[in-house]
Amino acid sequence: MIPDTGCTSEWPRREQPVAQTPEGRKYVELIVACANDTTGSVSLTNKSDMVWVFYSNPPVYPSQVAAEPKVQEFHALASAGMYAYSFMAPSETIRVDSPPDSFEWAIHPDLSLAWMTNEFVLKQAAAALKKGATSGSAVRKAVWDCTKAVYDAAVKVPRVLSPQYDPGELLKQGLGVATSSGTCGASWAAAEKEAAAIAAPLPTFKQVGEDARNALKGSGELAQKSEGLLEGLAATAKSICKASPRC
C-alpha cells in the first residue's frame, strides 16, 4: 500500500481530525494523523507551535517516535516539575496504540507558553551551551529555571480563557525582567559566572530582559507567538474546556 501524503509505511492511511468549531479547524489540521488498520495504532505529528495534551477515558499513553533534542529536553524538564502526564510538543511525532476516535487532544496553554519561553531562552544561551556547558551546568540550569518560572507564573492564573491570561505579560513576570531577584535572575547570575570561567559568550540577565521586552513589541518574535497562542486558545476553547478545570 502506498502511504497517503504525510504518512509512512508503518502508518499509511491519513486520518482527518475533526475540529469542534470552524475556527479551530486550522489548528487541528496542523496535527498530521496517520493510522495502521492492522495494528489499530495511530501516529501523530505536531506541525503547530503549540503543545497538545491528550484526554480520554481510559487514558492513552503515547510513545515517542521522533523528536529533536530540544523536544526531548523539554519533556525531561516538564516531567521534573511542570506536567506529569503525556503531551506532544511542536515537531514531535508520537504513537498511540488506540484508534483515533478513542481519544482527543487539546492545546495546553501553560505548556505552550513554557515551550515559547524555552525556545527564547535557549537562543539566548545557545553560544554558551555550544561552547561546552554540560547537562549539569549552571547555564543549562538557568535555561530550565527560567522556563519553569514562566510556567509557574502561568498556572497561577485562575482562568486561561480570560484577559488575565496574557502570554507576554506572564513571560515577563516569570522571567523577572523588571528585577533580578527571582529564580530566573538568580540562576542566570550563576550561569554568567560559569560562562565567564569557560570563556563562553552569554548575555547578561539585563540584556536578556531587554531582548525579551523588544521581542514582545510590535511584530517581534515573542509578540507574534503570544498573539498566536491567544488566537489558538480562543479557536479551540471547546476542546480546552474539556481538558482543563481552569477553562
Coordinates of N, CA and C in Angstrom, one line a residue:
M1 N 0.8 -1.2 0.0 CA 0.0 0.0 0.0 C 0.9 1.2 0.0
I2 N 0.6 2.1 -0.9 CA 1.3 3.4 -1.0 C 0.8 4.3 0.1
P3 N 1.6 4.8 1.0 CA 1.2 5.7 2.1 C 0.5 7.0 1.5
D4 N -0.5 7.5 2.2 CA -1.1 8.7 1.9 C 0.0 9.8 2.2
T5 N -0.3 11.0 1.6 CA 0.6 12.1 1.8 C 0.8 12.5 3.3
G6 N 2.1 12.5 3.7 CA 2.4 12.9 5.1 C 2.5 11.6 6.0
C7 N 2.2 10.5 5.5 CA 2.2 9.2 6.3 C 3.4 8.4 5.9
T8 N 3.6 7.3 6.6 CA 4.7 6.3 6.4 C 4.1 4.9 6.1
S9 N 5.0 4.0 5.8 CA 4.6 2.6 5.5 C 4.1 2.0 6.8
E10 N 4.5 2.4 8.0 CA 4.0 1.8 9.2 C 2.6 2.4 9.6
W11 N 2.4 3.6 9.2 CA 1.0 4.2 9.4 C 0.6 4.8 8.1
P12 N 0.1 4.0 7.2 CA -0.1 4.5 5.8 C -1.3 5.3 5.5
R13 N -2.4 5.2 6.3 CA -3.6 5.8 6.0 C -3.8 7.2 6.7
R14 N -4.0 8.2 6.0 CA -4.2 9.6 6.6 C -5.6 9.7 7.2
E15 N -5.6 10.2 8.4 CA -6.9 10.5 9.1 C -7.1 12.0 9.1
Q16 N -8.3 12.4 9.1 CA -8.7 13.8 9.2 C -9.3 14.1 10.5
P17 N -8.5 14.7 11.4 CA -9.0 15.0 12.7 C -10.2 16.0 12.6
V18 N -11.2 15.9 13.5 CA -12.4 16.7 13.4 C -12.3 17.8 14.4
A19 N -12.4 19.0 13.9 CA -12.4 20.2 14.8 C -13.8 20.4 15.4
Q20 N -13.9 20.9 16.6 CA -15.2 21.2 17.2 C -15.8 22.5 16.8
T21 N -15.0 23.4 16.2 CA -15.5 24.6 15.7 C -14.8 24.9 14.4
P22 N -15.5 25.7 13.5 CA -14.8 26.1 12.3 C -13.5 26.9 12.5
E23 N -13.5 27.7 13.6 CA -12.3 28.5 13.9 C -11.1 27.6 14.3
G24 N -11.4 26.4 14.9 CA -10.4 25.5 15.4 C -9.8 24.6 14.3
R25 N -10.4 24.6 13.1 CA -10.0 23.6 12.1 C -8.6 23.8 11.7
K26 N -8.1 25.1 11.5 CA -6.7 25.3 11.0 C -5.7 24.8 12.1
Y27 N -6.1 24.8 13.3 CA -5.2 24.3 14.4 C -5.1 22.8 14.4
V28 N -6.3 22.2 14.4 CA -6.4 20.7 14.4 C -5.7 20.1 13.2
E29 N -5.9 20.8 12.1 CA -5.3 20.2 10.8 C -3.8 20.3 10.8
L30 N -3.2 21.0 11.8 CA -1.7 21.0 11.9 C -1.2 19.8 12.6
I31 N -2.1 18.9 13.0 CA -1.7 17.6 13.6 C -1.9 16.6 12.5
V32 N -0.8 16.0 12.0 CA -0.9 15.0 10.9 C -1.1 13.7 11.6
A33 N -2.3 13.1 11.3 CA -2.7 11.8 11.9 C -2.7 10.7 10.9
C34 N -2.0 9.6 11.1 CA -1.9 8.5 10.2 C -2.2 7.2 10.9
A35 N -3.0 6.3 10.3 CA -3.4 5.1 11.0 C -2.9 3.9 10.4
N36 N -2.8 2.8 11.2 CA -2.5 1.5 10.7 C -3.7 0.6 11.1
D37 N -4.4 0.2 10.0 CA -5.6 -0.5 10.2 C -5.4 -1.9 10.8
T38 N -4.2 -2.4 10.6 CA -3.9 -3.8 11.1 C -3.6 -3.8 12.6
T39 N -2.8 -2.8 13.0 CA -2.5 -2.8 14.5 C -3.5 -2.0 15.3
G40 N -4.2 -1.1 14.6 CA -5.2 -0.2 15.3 C -4.5 1.0 15.9
S41 N -3.2 1.2 15.6 CA -2.5 2.3 16.2 C -2.5 3.5 15.3
V42 N -2.1 4.7 15.8 CA -2.1 5.9 15.0 C -0.8 6.7 15.4
S43 N -0.3 7.3 14.4 CA 0.9 8.3 14.6 C 0.3 9.7 14.5
L44 N 0.9 10.6 15.3 CA 0.5 12.0 15.3 C 1.8 12.8 15.2
T45 N 1.8 13.7 14.3 CA 3.0 14.6 14.1 C 2.5 16.0 14.3
N46 N 3.1 16.7 15.3 CA 2.7 18.1 15.6 C 3.4 19.1 14.8
K47 N 2.7 19.7 13.8 CA 3.3 20.7 13.0 C 2.8 22.1 13.4
S48 N 2.3 22.2 14.6 CA 1.9 23.5 15.1 C 3.0 24.1 16.0
D49 N 2.8 25.3 16.5 CA 3.7 25.9 17.5 C 3.2 25.7 18.9
M50 N 2.2 24.8 19.1 CA 1.6 24.6 20.4 C 1.9 23.3 21.0
V51 N 1.8 23.2 22.3 CA 1.9 21.9 23.0 C 0.5 21.4 23.2
W52 N 0.3 20.1 22.8 CA -1.0 19.5 22.9 C -1.0 18.4 24.0
V53 N -2.1 18.3 24.7 CA -2.3 17.2 25.7 C -3.4 16.3 25.3
F54 N -3.5 15.1 25.9 CA -4.5 14.1 25.5 C -5.5 13.9 26.6
Y55 N -6.7 13.6 26.2 CA -7.7 13.3 27.2 C -8.6 12.2 26.7
S56 N -8.9 11.2 27.5 CA -9.8 10.1 27.2 C -10.0 9.3 28.4
N57 N -11.0 8.4 28.3 CA -11.3 7.5 29.4 C -11.6 6.1 28.8
P58 N -10.6 5.2 29.1 CA -9.4 5.3 29.9 C -8.4 6.2 29.2
P59 N -7.3 6.6 30.0 CA -6.3 7.4 29.4 C -5.5 6.7 28.3
V60 N -4.9 7.5 27.5 CA -3.9 6.9 26.5 C -2.5 7.3 26.9
Y61 N -1.6 6.4 26.5 CA -0.2 6.6 26.9 C 0.7 6.6 25.6
P62 N 0.9 7.7 25.0 CA 1.6 7.8 23.7 C 3.1 7.4 24.0
S63 N 3.7 6.9 22.9 CA 5.2 6.6 22.9 C 5.8 7.5 21.8
Q64 N 7.0 7.9 22.1 CA 7.7 8.9 21.2 C 8.3 8.1 20.0
V65 N 8.0 8.6 18.8 CA 8.6 8.0 17.6 C 9.8 8.8 17.1
A66 N 9.6 10.1 17.1 CA 10.7 11.0 16.6 C 10.6 12.4 17.3
A67 N 11.8 12.8 17.8 CA 11.8 14.1 18.5 C 13.2 14.7 18.4
E68 N 13.3 16.0 18.2 CA 14.6 16.7 18.2 C 15.1 16.8 19.7
P69 N 16.4 17.0 19.8 CA 17.0 17.0 21.2 C 16.3 18.1 22.1
K70 N 15.9 19.2 21.5 CA 15.3 20.2 22.4 C 13.9 19.8 22.8
V71 N 13.2 18.9 22.0 CA 11.9 18.3 22.4 C 12.1 17.3 23.6
Q72 N 13.1 16.5 23.4 CA 13.4 15.5 24.5 C 13.8 16.2 25.8
E73 N 14.6 17.3 25.7 CA 14.9 18.0 26.9 C 13.7 18.7 27.5
F74 N 12.8 19.2 26.7 CA 11.6 19.8 27.2 C 10.7 18.8 27.9
H75 N 10.7 17.6 27.4 CA 9.9 16.5 28.1 C 10.6 16.3 29.5
A76 N 11.9 16.2 29.5 CA 12.6 16.0 30.8 C 12.3 17.1 31.8
L77 N 12.3 18.3 31.3 CA 12.0 19.5 32.2 C 10.6 19.4 32.7
A78 N 9.7 19.1 31.8 CA 8.2 19.0 32.2 C 8.0 17.9 33.2
S79 N 8.6 16.8 33.0 CA 8.4 15.7 34.0 C 9.1 15.9 35.3
A80 N 10.0 16.9 35.3 CA 10.8 17.2 36.6 C 10.1 18.2 37.4
G81 N 8.9 18.6 37.0 CA 8.2 19.6 37.9 C 7.2 20.5 37.3
M82 N 6.9 20.3 36.0 CA 5.8 21.1 35.4 C 4.6 20.3 35.1
Y83 N 4.7 19.1 34.4 CA 3.5 18.4 34.0 C 3.8 16.9 34.0
A84 N 3.0 16.1 34.7 CA 3.4 14.7 34.9 C 2.7 13.8 33.9
Y85 N 1.9 14.3 32.9 CA 1.2 13.5 32.0 C 1.7 13.6 30.6
S86 N 1.1 12.8 29.7 CA 1.6 12.8 28.3 C 1.2 14.1 27.6
F87 N 2.1 14.5 26.7 CA 1.8 15.6 25.8 C 2.6 15.5 24.5
M88 N 2.3 16.4 23.6 CA 3.0 16.3 22.3 C 3.5 17.7 22.0
A89 N 4.8 17.9 21.9 CA 5.5 19.2 21.7 C 5.6 19.5 20.2
P90 N 5.8 20.7 19.8 CA 6.0 21.0 18.4 C 7.1 20.2 17.7
S91 N 6.8 19.8 16.5 CA 7.7 19.0 15.7 C 7.8 17.5 16.1
E92 N 7.2 17.1 17.2 CA 7.3 15.8 17.7 C 6.3 14.8 17.0
T93 N 6.7 13.6 16.8 CA 5.9 12.5 16.3 C 5.7 11.5 17.4
I94 N 4.4 11.1 17.7 CA 4.2 10.1 18.7 C 3.3 9.0 18.2
R95 N 3.3 7.9 18.9 CA 2.4 6.8 18.5 C 1.4 6.5 19.7
V96 N 0.2 6.3 19.3 CA -0.8 5.9 20.3 C -1.4 4.6 19.8
D97 N -1.4 3.6 20.7 CA -1.9 2.3 20.4 C -3.4 2.2 20.7
S98 N -4.1 3.1 20.2 CA -5.6 3.2 20.3 C -6.1 3.8 19.0
P99 N -7.3 3.4 18.6 CA -7.9 4.1 17.4 C -8.1 5.6 17.6
P100 N -8.0 6.4 16.6 CA -8.1 7.8 16.7 C -9.4 8.3 17.3
D101 N -10.5 7.5 17.1 CA -11.7 8.0 17.6 C -11.9 7.7 19.1
S102 N -10.9 7.2 19.8 CA -11.0 6.8 21.2 C -10.4 7.9 22.1
F103 N -9.8 8.9 21.5 CA -9.2 9.9 22.4 C -9.2 11.2 21.6
E104 N -9.0 12.3 22.4 CA -8.9 13.7 21.8 C -7.7 14.4 22.3
W105 N -7.4 15.5 21.7 CA -6.2 16.3 22.2 C -6.6 17.8 22.1
A106 N -5.9 18.5 23.0 CA -6.2 20.0 23.1 C -5.0 20.7 23.4
I107 N -4.9 22.0 23.0 CA -3.8 22.9 23.4 C -3.7 23.0 24.9
H108 N -2.5 22.9 25.4 CA -2.2 23.2 26.8 C -1.6 24.6 26.9
P109 N -2.4 25.5 27.4 CA -1.9 26.9 27.5 C -0.6 27.1 28.2
D110 N -0.4 26.5 29.4 CA 0.8 26.8 30.2 C 2.0 26.1 29.6
L111 N 1.8 24.9 29.1 CA 3.0 24.2 28.5 C 3.4 24.9 27.1
S112 N 2.4 25.4 26.4 CA 2.7 26.1 25.2 C 3.5 27.4 25.5
L113 N 3.1 28.1 26.5 CA 3.8 29.3 26.9 C 5.2 28.9 27.4
A114 N 5.3 27.8 28.1 CA 6.7 27.3 28.6 C 7.5 27.0 27.4
W115 N 6.9 26.3 26.4 CA 7.7 26.0 25.2 C 8.2 27.3 24.5
M116 N 7.3 28.2 24.4 CA 7.7 29.5 23.7 C 8.9 30.2 24.5
T117 N 8.8 30.1 25.8 CA 9.8 30.7 26.7 C 11.1 29.9 26.5
N118 N 11.0 28.6 26.5 CA 12.2 27.7 26.4 C 13.0 28.0 25.1
E119 N 12.2 28.2 24.0 CA 12.9 28.5 22.7 C 13.6 29.8 22.8
F120 N 13.0 30.8 23.4 CA 13.6 32.1 23.5 C 14.9 32.0 24.4
V121 N 14.8 31.4 25.5 CA 16.0 31.3 26.5 C 17.1 30.4 25.9
L122 N 16.7 29.4 25.2 CA 17.7 28.5 24.5 C 18.6 29.4 23.5
K123 N 17.9 30.2 22.8 CA 18.6 31.1 21.8 C 19.5 32.0 22.5
Q124 N 19.1 32.5 23.7 CA 20.0 33.4 24.5 C 21.2 32.7 24.9
A125 N 21.1 31.4 25.3 CA 22.2 30.7 25.8 C 22.9 29.8 24.8
A126 N 22.5 29.8 23.6 CA 23.0 28.9 22.6 C 24.5 28.8 22.4
A127 N 25.1 30.0 22.4 CA 26.6 30.0 22.2 C 27.3 29.4 23.4
A128 N 26.8 29.7 24.6 CA 27.4 29.1 25.8 C 27.2 27.6 25.9
L129 N 26.0 27.2 25.5 CA 25.7 25.7 25.5 C 26.6 25.0 24.5
K130 N 26.8 25.6 23.4 CA 27.6 25.0 22.3 C 29.0 25.0 22.7
K131 N 29.4 25.9 23.5 CA 30.8 26.0 24.0 C 31.2 24.8 24.8
G132 N 30.2 24.2 25.5 CA 30.6 23.1 26.3 C 29.9 23.0 27.6
A133 N 28.8 23.8 27.8 CA 28.1 23.7 29.1 C 27.3 22.3 29.1
T134 N 27.6 21.5 30.1 CA 27.1 20.2 30.2 C 25.7 20.1 30.8
S135 N 25.1 18.9 30.8 CA 23.7 18.8 31.3 C 23.6 19.3 32.8
G136 N 24.7 19.2 33.6 CA 24.6 19.7 34.9 C 25.1 21.0 35.2
S137 N 25.3 21.8 34.1 CA 25.9 23.1 34.2 C 25.0 24.2 34.7
A138 N 25.5 25.3 35.2 CA 24.7 26.4 35.6 C 24.0 27.1 34.4
V139 N 24.6 27.0 33.3 CA 23.9 27.6 32.1 C 22.7 26.8 31.8
R140 N 22.8 25.5 31.7 CA 21.6 24.7 31.4 C 20.6 24.8 32.5
K141 N 21.0 24.9 33.7 CA 20.1 25.0 34.8 C 19.3 26.4 34.7
A142 N 20.0 27.4 34.3 CA 19.3 28.7 34.1 C 18.2 28.6 33.0
V143 N 18.5 27.9 31.9 CA 17.5 27.7 30.9 C 16.3 27.0 31.5
W144 N 16.5 26.0 32.2 CA 15.4 25.2 32.8 C 14.7 26.1 33.9
D145 N 15.4 26.8 34.7 CA 14.7 27.5 35.8 C 13.9 28.7 35.2
C146 N 14.4 29.3 34.2 CA 13.7 30.4 33.6 C 12.4 29.9 32.9
T147 N 12.5 28.8 32.2 CA 11.3 28.2 31.6 C 10.3 27.8 32.6
K148 N 10.7 27.2 33.7 CA 9.7 26.8 34.7 C 9.1 28.0 35.4
A149 N 9.9 29.0 35.6 CA 9.4 30.2 36.3 C 8.2 30.8 35.5
V150 N 8.3 30.8 34.2 CA 7.2 31.3 33.4 C 6.0 30.4 33.5
Y151 N 6.3 29.1 33.5 CA 5.2 28.1 33.6 C 4.5 28.3 35.0
D152 N 5.3 28.5 36.0 CA 4.7 28.6 37.4 C 3.8 29.9 37.4
A153 N 4.3 31.0 36.8 CA 3.5 32.2 36.7 C 2.2 32.0 36.0
A154 N 2.2 31.2 34.9 CA 1.0 31.0 34.2 C 0.0 30.1 34.9
V155 N 0.4 29.1 35.6 CA -0.5 28.2 36.3 C -1.3 28.9 37.4
K156 N -0.7 30.0 37.9 CA -1.4 30.7 39.0 C -2.6 31.5 38.5
V157 N -2.7 31.7 37.2 CA -3.9 32.4 36.7 C -5.1 31.5 36.8
P158 N -6.2 31.9 37.5 CA -7.3 31.1 37.7 C -8.0 30.6 36.4
R159 N -8.1 31.5 35.4 CA -8.8 31.2 34.2 C -7.9 31.4 33.0
V160 N -7.7 30.4 32.2 CA -6.9 30.6 31.0 C -7.6 31.3 29.9
L161 N -8.9 31.2 29.8 CA -9.7 31.9 28.8 C -10.2 33.2 29.4
S162 N -9.3 34.1 29.8 CA -9.7 35.4 30.4 C -8.6 36.4 30.1
P163 N -9.0 37.7 30.2 CA -8.0 38.8 29.9 C -6.7 38.7 30.8
Q164 N -6.8 38.0 32.0 CA -5.7 37.9 32.9 C -4.6 37.0 32.3
Y165 N -5.0 36.1 31.3 CA -4.1 35.2 30.8 C -3.4 35.9 29.5
D166 N -2.4 36.7 29.8 CA -1.7 37.4 28.8 C -0.3 36.8 28.7
P167 N 0.0 36.0 27.6 CA 1.2 35.3 27.5 C 2.5 36.2 27.6
G168 N 2.4 37.4 27.0 CA 3.5 38.3 27.0 C 3.8 38.8 28.4
E169 N 2.8 39.2 29.1 CA 2.9 39.7 30.5 C 3.4 38.6 31.4
L170 N 2.9 37.4 31.2 CA 3.3 36.2 32.1 C 4.7 35.9 31.8
L171 N 5.1 36.0 30.6 CA 6.5 35.7 30.3 C 7.5 36.7 31.0
K172 N 7.1 38.0 30.9 CA 8.0 39.0 31.6 C 7.9 38.8 33.1
Q173 N 6.8 38.4 33.6 CA 6.6 38.2 35.0 C 7.5 37.0 35.5
G174 N 7.4 35.9 34.7 CA 8.1 34.7 35.1 C 9.6 34.9 35.0
L175 N 10.1 35.5 33.9 CA 11.5 35.8 33.7 C 12.0 36.8 34.8
G176 N 11.1 37.7 35.2 CA 11.5 38.7 36.2 C 12.4 39.8 35.5
V177 N 11.9 40.2 34.3 CA 12.7 41.2 33.6 C 12.8 42.5 34.3
A178 N 11.9 42.8 35.2 CA 12.0 44.0 36.0 C 12.9 44.0 37.2
T179 N 13.3 42.8 37.5 CA 14.2 42.6 38.7 C 15.0 41.3 38.5
S180 N 16.1 41.3 39.1 CA 17.0 40.1 39.0 C 16.9 39.2 40.3
S181 N 15.9 39.5 41.1 CA 15.8 38.8 42.4 C 15.1 37.5 42.4
G182 N 14.4 37.2 41.3 CA 13.6 36.0 41.2 C 14.5 34.7 40.9
T183 N 13.8 33.6 40.7 CA 14.5 32.3 40.4 C 15.3 32.4 39.1
C184 N 14.7 32.9 38.1 CA 15.3 33.0 36.8 C 16.6 33.9 36.9
G185 N 16.4 35.1 37.5 CA 17.5 36.0 37.6 C 18.7 35.5 38.4
A186 N 18.4 34.8 39.5 CA 19.4 34.2 40.3 C 20.2 33.1 39.6
S187 N 19.4 32.3 38.9 CA 20.1 31.2 38.1 C 20.9 31.7 37.0
W188 N 20.4 32.8 36.4 CA 21.2 33.4 35.3 C 22.5 34.0 35.8
A189 N 22.4 34.6 37.0 CA 23.7 35.2 37.5 C 24.7 34.1 37.7
A190 N 24.3 32.9 38.2 CA 25.2 31.8 38.3 C 25.8 31.3 37.0
A191 N 24.9 31.4 36.0 CA 25.3 31.0 34.6 C 26.3 32.0 34.0
E192 N 26.1 33.2 34.3 CA 27.1 34.3 33.9 C 28.5 34.0 34.4
K193 N 28.6 33.6 35.7 CA 29.9 33.3 36.3 C 30.5 32.1 35.6
E194 N 29.7 31.0 35.4 CA 30.2 29.8 34.8 C 30.7 30.1 33.4
A195 N 29.9 30.9 32.6 CA 30.2 31.2 31.2 C 31.5 32.0 31.2
A196 N 31.7 32.9 32.1 CA 32.9 33.7 32.2 C 34.1 32.8 32.5
A197 N 33.9 31.8 33.3 CA 35.0 30.9 33.7 C 35.5 30.0 32.5
I198 N 34.6 29.7 31.6 CA 35.0 28.9 30.4 C 35.1 29.7 29.2
A199 N 35.1 31.0 29.3 CA 35.2 32.0 28.2 C 34.1 31.7 27.2
A200 N 32.9 31.5 27.6 CA 31.8 31.2 26.7 C 30.9 32.5 26.7
P201 N 30.5 32.9 25.5 CA 29.6 34.1 25.4 C 28.2 33.8 25.9
L202 N 27.8 34.7 26.8 CA 26.4 34.6 27.4 C 26.0 36.0 27.7
P203 N 24.8 36.4 27.2 CA 24.4 37.8 27.5 C 24.1 37.9 29.0
T204 N 24.2 39.1 29.5 CA 23.8 39.4 30.9 C 22.3 39.2 31.1
F205 N 21.9 39.1 32.3 CA 20.4 39.0 32.6 C 19.7 40.3 32.2
K206 N 20.4 41.4 32.3 CA 19.8 42.7 31.9 C 19.6 42.7 30.4
Q207 N 20.5 42.1 29.7 CA 20.4 42.1 28.2 C 19.2 41.1 27.8
V208 N 19.1 40.0 28.5 CA 18.1 39.0 28.3 C 16.7 39.7 28.5
G209 N 16.6 40.5 29.5 CA 15.3 41.2 29.8 C 15.0 42.2 28.7
E210 N 16.1 42.9 28.3 CA 15.9 43.9 27.2 C 15.5 43.2 25.9
D211 N 16.1 42.1 25.6 CA 15.7 41.3 24.4 C 14.3 40.8 24.5
A212 N 13.9 40.4 25.6 CA 12.5 39.9 25.8 C 11.5 41.0 25.6
R213 N 11.8 42.2 26.2 CA 10.9 43.3 26.0 C 10.8 43.7 24.6
N214 N 11.9 43.8 23.9 CA 11.9 44.1 22.5 C 11.1 43.1 21.6
A215 N 11.3 41.8 21.9 CA 10.7 40.8 21.2 C 9.2 40.7 21.4
L216 N 8.7 41.4 22.5 CA 7.3 41.4 22.8 C 6.6 42.6 22.3
K217 N 7.4 43.5 21.6 CA 6.8 44.7 21.0 C 6.4 44.5 19.5
G218 N 5.4 45.2 19.1 CA 5.0 45.2 17.7 C 5.0 43.9 17.0
S219 N 5.9 43.7 16.0 CA 5.9 42.5 15.2 C 7.1 41.6 15.7
G220 N 7.6 41.8 16.9 CA 8.6 41.0 17.4 C 8.3 39.5 17.5
E221 N 9.3 38.7 17.6 CA 9.0 37.2 17.6 C 8.1 36.8 18.7
L222 N 8.4 37.2 19.9 CA 7.6 36.8 21.1 C 6.2 37.4 21.0
A223 N 6.1 38.6 20.5 CA 4.8 39.3 20.3 C 3.9 38.4 19.4
Q224 N 4.4 38.0 18.3 CA 3.7 37.2 17.3 C 3.3 35.9 17.9
K225 N 4.2 35.2 18.6 CA 3.9 33.9 19.2 C 2.9 34.1 20.3
S226 N 3.0 35.1 21.1 CA 2.0 35.4 22.2 C 0.6 35.6 21.6
E227 N 0.5 36.3 20.5 CA -0.8 36.6 19.8 C -1.3 35.3 19.2
G228 N -0.4 34.5 18.7 CA -0.8 33.2 18.1 C -1.3 32.3 19.1
L229 N -0.7 32.3 20.3 CA -1.2 31.4 21.4 C -2.6 31.8 21.8
L230 N -2.8 33.1 22.0 CA -4.1 33.6 22.3 C -5.2 33.2 21.3
E231 N -4.8 33.4 20.0 CA -5.8 33.0 19.0 C -6.1 31.5 19.0
G232 N -5.1 30.7 19.2 CA -5.3 29.3 19.3 C -6.1 28.9 20.4
L233 N -6.0 29.5 21.6 CA -6.8 29.2 22.7 C -8.3 29.6 22.5
A234 N -8.5 30.7 21.9 CA -9.9 31.1 21.6 C -10.5 30.2 20.5
A235 N -9.7 29.8 19.5 CA -10.3 29.0 18.5 C -10.6 27.6 18.9
T236 N -9.9 27.1 19.9 CA -10.0 25.7 20.3 C -10.6 25.6 21.8
A237 N -11.3 26.6 22.2 CA -11.8 26.7 23.5 C -12.6 25.5 24.0
K238 N -13.4 25.0 23.1 CA -14.3 23.9 23.5 C -13.4 22.7 23.9
S239 N -12.4 22.4 23.1 CA -11.5 21.3 23.5 C -10.8 21.5 24.8
I240 N -10.3 22.8 24.9 CA -9.6 23.1 26.2 C -10.5 23.0 27.4
C241 N -11.7 23.4 27.2 CA -12.6 23.3 28.4 C -13.0 21.9 28.8
K242 N -12.8 20.9 27.8 CA -13.0 19.5 28.2 C -11.8 19.0 29.0
A243 N -10.6 19.6 28.7 CA -9.4 19.0 29.3 C -8.9 19.8 30.5
S244 N -9.4 21.1 30.7 CA -8.8 21.9 31.8 C -9.9 22.4 32.7
P245 N -9.7 22.2 34.0 CA -10.6 22.8 35.0 C -10.5 24.3 35.1
R246 N -9.5 24.9 34.5 CA -9.3 26.3 34.6 C -9.8 27.0 33.4
C247 N -10.7 26.4 32.7 CA -11.2 27.0 31.5 C -12.1 28.2 31.8

